[in-house]
Coordinates of C-alpha atoms in Angstrom, one line a residue:
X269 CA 27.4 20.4 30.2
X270 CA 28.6 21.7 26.8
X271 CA 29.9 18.5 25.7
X272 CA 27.2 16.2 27.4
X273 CA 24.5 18.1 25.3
X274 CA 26.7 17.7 22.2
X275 CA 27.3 14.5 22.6
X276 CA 23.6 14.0 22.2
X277 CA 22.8 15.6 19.7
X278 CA 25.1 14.1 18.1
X279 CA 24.2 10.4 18.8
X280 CA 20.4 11.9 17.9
X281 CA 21.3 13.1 14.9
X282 CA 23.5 9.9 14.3
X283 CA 21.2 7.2 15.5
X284 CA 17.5 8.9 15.2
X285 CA 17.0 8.1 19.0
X286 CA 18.3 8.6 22.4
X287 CA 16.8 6.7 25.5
X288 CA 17.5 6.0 29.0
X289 CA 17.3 9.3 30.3
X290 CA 15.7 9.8 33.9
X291 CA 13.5 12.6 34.0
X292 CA 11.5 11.9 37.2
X293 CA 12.5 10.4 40.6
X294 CA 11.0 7.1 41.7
X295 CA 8.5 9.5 44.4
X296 CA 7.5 12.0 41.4
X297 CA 6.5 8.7 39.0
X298 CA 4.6 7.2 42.0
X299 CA 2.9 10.1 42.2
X300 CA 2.2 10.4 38.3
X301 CA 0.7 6.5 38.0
X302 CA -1.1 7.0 41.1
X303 CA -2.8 10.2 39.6
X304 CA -2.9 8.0 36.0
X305 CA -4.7 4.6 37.9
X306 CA -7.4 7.0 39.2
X307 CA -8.2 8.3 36.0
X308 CA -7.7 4.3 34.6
X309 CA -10.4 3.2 37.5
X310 CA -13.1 6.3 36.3
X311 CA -12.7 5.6 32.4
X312 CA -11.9 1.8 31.9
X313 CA -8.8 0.1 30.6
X314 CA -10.2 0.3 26.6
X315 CA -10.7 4.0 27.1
X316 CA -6.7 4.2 28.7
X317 CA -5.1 1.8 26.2
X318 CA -5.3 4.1 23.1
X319 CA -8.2 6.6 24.0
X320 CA -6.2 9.6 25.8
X321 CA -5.1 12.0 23.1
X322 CA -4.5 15.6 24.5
X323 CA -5.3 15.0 27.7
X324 CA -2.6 17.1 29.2
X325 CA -5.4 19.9 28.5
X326 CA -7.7 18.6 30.8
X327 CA -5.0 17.1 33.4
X328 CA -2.9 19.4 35.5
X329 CA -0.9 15.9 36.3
X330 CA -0.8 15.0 32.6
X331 CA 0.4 18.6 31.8
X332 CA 3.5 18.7 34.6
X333 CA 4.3 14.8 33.6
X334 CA 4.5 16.5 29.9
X335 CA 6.2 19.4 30.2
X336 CA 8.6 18.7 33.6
X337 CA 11.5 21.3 33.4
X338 CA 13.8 18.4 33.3
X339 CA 12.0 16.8 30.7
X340 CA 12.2 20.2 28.6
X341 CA 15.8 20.6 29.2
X342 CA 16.3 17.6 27.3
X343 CA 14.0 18.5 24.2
X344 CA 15.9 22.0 24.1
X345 CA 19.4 20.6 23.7
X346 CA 17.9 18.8 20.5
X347 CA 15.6 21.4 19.1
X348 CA 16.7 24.6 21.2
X349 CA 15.2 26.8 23.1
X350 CA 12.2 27.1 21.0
X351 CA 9.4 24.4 21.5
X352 CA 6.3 23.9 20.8
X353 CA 4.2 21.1 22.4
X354 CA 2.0 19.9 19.6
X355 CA 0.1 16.8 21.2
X356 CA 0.4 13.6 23.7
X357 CA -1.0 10.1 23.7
X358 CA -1.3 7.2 26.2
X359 CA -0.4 3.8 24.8
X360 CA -1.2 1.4 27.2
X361 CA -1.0 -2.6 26.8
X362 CA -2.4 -4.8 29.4
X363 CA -1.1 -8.3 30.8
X364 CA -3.6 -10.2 28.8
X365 CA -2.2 -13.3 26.6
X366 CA -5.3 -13.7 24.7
X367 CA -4.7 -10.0 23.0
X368 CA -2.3 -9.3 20.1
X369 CA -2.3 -5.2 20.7
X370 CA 0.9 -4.4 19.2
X371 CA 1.6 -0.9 17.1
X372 CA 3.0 -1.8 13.8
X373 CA 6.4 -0.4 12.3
X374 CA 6.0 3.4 11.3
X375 CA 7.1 6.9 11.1
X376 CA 5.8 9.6 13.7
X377 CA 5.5 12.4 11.2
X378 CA 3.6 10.2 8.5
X379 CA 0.2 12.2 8.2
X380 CA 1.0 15.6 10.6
X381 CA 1.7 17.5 7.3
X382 CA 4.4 19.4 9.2
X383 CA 7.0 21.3 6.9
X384 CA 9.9 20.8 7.3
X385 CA 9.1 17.3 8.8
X386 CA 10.9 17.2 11.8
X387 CA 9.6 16.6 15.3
X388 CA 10.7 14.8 18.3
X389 CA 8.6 12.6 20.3
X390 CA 9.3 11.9 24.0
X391 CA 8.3 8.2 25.0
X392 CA 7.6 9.0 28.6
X393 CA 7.1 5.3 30.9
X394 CA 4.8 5.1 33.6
X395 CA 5.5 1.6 34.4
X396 CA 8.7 -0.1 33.3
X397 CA 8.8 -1.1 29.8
X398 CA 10.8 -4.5 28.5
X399 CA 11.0 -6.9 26.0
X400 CA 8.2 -8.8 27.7
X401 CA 6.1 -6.1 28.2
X402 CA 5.8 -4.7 24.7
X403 CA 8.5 -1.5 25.0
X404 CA 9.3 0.3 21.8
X405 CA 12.0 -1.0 19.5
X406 CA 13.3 0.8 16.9
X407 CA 15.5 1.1 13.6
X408 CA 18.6 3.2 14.4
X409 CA 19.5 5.4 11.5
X410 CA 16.4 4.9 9.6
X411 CA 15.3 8.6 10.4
X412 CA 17.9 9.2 7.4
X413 CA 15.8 7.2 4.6
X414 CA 13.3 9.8 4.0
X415 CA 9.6 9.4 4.6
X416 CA 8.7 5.9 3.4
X417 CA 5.2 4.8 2.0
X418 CA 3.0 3.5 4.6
X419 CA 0.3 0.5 3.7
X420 CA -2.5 -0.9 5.8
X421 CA -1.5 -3.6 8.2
X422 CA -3.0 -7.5 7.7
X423 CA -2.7 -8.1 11.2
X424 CA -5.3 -7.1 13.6
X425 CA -4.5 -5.7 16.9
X426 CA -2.9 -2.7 15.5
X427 CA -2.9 0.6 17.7
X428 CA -2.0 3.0 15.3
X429 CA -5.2 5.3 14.5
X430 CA -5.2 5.0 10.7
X431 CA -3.7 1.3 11.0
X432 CA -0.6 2.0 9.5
X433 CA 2.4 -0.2 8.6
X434 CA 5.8 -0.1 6.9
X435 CA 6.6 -3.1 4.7
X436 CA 8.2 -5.4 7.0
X437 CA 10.9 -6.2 4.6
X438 CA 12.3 -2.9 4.5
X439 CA 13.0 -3.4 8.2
X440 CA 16.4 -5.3 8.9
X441 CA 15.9 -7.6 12.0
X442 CA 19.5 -7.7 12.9
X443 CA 20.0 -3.6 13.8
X444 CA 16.7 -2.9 15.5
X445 CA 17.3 -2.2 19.1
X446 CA 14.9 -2.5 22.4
X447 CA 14.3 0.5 24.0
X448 CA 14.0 -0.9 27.7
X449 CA 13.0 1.9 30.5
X450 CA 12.3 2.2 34.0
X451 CA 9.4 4.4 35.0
X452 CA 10.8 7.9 35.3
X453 CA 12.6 7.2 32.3
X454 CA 12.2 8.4 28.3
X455 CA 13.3 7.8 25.1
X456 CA 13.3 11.1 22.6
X457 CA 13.1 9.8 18.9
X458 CA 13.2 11.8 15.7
X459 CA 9.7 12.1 13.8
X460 CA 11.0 9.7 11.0
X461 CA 12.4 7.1 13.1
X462 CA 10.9 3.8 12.0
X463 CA 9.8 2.2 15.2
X464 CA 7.4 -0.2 16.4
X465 CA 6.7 -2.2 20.0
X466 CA 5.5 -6.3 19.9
X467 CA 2.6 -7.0 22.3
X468 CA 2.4 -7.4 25.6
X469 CA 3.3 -11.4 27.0
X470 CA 3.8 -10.3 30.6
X471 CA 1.6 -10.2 33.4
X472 CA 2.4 -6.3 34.1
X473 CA 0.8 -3.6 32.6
X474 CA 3.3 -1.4 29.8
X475 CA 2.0 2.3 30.1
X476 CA 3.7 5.2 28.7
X477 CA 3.0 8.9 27.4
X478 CA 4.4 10.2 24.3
X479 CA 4.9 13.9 24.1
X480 CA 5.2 15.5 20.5
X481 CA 7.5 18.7 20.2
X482 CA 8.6 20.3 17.3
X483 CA 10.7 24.3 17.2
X484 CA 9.1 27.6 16.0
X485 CA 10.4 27.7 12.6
X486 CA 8.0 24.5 11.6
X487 CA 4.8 25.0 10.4
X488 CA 1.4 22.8 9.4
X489 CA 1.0 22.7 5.3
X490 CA -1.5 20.4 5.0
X491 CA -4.6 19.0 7.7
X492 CA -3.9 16.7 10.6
X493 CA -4.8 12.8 10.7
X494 CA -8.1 14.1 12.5
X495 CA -8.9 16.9 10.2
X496 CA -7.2 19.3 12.8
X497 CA -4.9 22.6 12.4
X498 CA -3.2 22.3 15.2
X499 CA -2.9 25.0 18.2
X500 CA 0.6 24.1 19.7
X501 CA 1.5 25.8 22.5
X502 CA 4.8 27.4 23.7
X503 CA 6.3 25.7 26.4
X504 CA 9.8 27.1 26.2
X505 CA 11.7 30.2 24.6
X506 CA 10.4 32.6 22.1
X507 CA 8.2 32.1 18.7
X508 CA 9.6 34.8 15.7
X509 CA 7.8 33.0 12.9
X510 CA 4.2 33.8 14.0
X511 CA 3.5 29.8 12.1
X512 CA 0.2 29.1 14.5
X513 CA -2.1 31.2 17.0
X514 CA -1.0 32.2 20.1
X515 CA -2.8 29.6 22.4
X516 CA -3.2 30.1 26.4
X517 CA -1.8 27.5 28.4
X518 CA -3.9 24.8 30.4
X519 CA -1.9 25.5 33.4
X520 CA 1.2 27.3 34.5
X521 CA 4.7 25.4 33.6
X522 CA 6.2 24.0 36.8
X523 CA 9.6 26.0 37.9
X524 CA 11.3 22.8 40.1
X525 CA 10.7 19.5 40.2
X526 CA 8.7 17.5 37.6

């Protein structure tokens, strides 16, 4: 176990990104996308595509598929047993050929005005995601250039809130990779990977959850992208730096299971 988790960290630090790592069984995903195409049916596809931020504090299911000890086990052996979850987000794109919904190339941590700027996000899929599909693709190593300006994008379609891009010539065709999962699957990327994810040419839905953690010893110096101080809450381990208000949780962490 030892090596395993220093082998990731390691390929983490290296690369900016694992991926590929099954955090829920097929019957524990069902049960998730089930729970998630209920909610889809009562609030509309436009709400679902971009329109769930922070649900896992209204969702017990949103919570548990956020905070699974598996999932967490994963998180600790990059940020250790300290962690914080600041935030989540559906991004869903739907089998529609006449819609260009993509989510331009960009840096997690660009307007959280966290210090020192390191998070990691958790890409969580609901459905499988693949190249036809839309699924992330990312940079590797680009985590290590800094935080880079970000522009406004020309193209419309873009489901970044503040319509954020990278200039596309600083991104180097020829090293990004594809981030392919199954559902039940993640990807954990550092908060100043550059990644992005093309639009969706399938006739499947592409539905994931990104989870945002960060450790204790990091702290907010300047106002969120909504005008929000945020009100993390402690998922795992113990907080010594006192950086935010101790928050209730939503609902109990699970002990087994997802």
């Amino acid at each position: 176990m030892a090596k395993e988790t220093s082998n990731l960290k390691i390929n983490y630090e290296n690369q900016g990104f694992v991926s590929n790592i099954t955090v829920f069984s097929e019957r524990e995903i069902a049960d998730f996308r089930a729970q998630f195409n209920a909610l889809e049916s009562e609030l509309g596809k436009e709400t679902c595509q971009t329109g769930l931020i922070d649900w896992h504090l209204k969702k017990r299911f949103i919570w548990d598929l956020s905070t699974g000890p598996r999932l967490l086990d994963f998180v600790a052996k990059l940020l250790g047993e300290g962690i914080f979850i600041t935030a989540t987000h559906f991004f869903c794109k739907y089998p529609d050929k006449n819609t260009d919904s993509f989510v331009a190339w960009h840096q997690d941590v660009t307007y959280w005005g966290l210090e020192p700027m390191e998070a990691v996000t958790a890409w969580i899929a609901l459905d499988d995601a693949d190249a036809d599909n839309g699924a992330m693709v990312v940079l590797p190593g680009s985590h290590k250039l800094g935080l880079l300006d970000h522009g406004k994008s020309e193209k419309t379609g873009n489901l970044l809130p503040k319509n954020q891009e990278i200039d596309k010539t600083l991104i180097d065709e020829s090293k990004l990779t594809q981030l392919s999962l199954k559902a039940g699957q993640m990807s954990l990327h550092d908060g100043l990977l550059i990644h992005a994810s093309m639009p969706n040419r399938s006739n499947r839905r592409r539905c994931g959850l990104t989870v945002r953690f960060i450790a204790p010893h990091v702290r907010q110096a300047t106002i969120g992208p909504q005008g929000q101080w945020y009100k993390p809450l402690l998922v795992r381990g113990e907080d010594r730096y006192n950086h935010f208000p101790s928050t209730p949780l939503p609902f109990p962490l699970s002990s087994s299971g997802s």
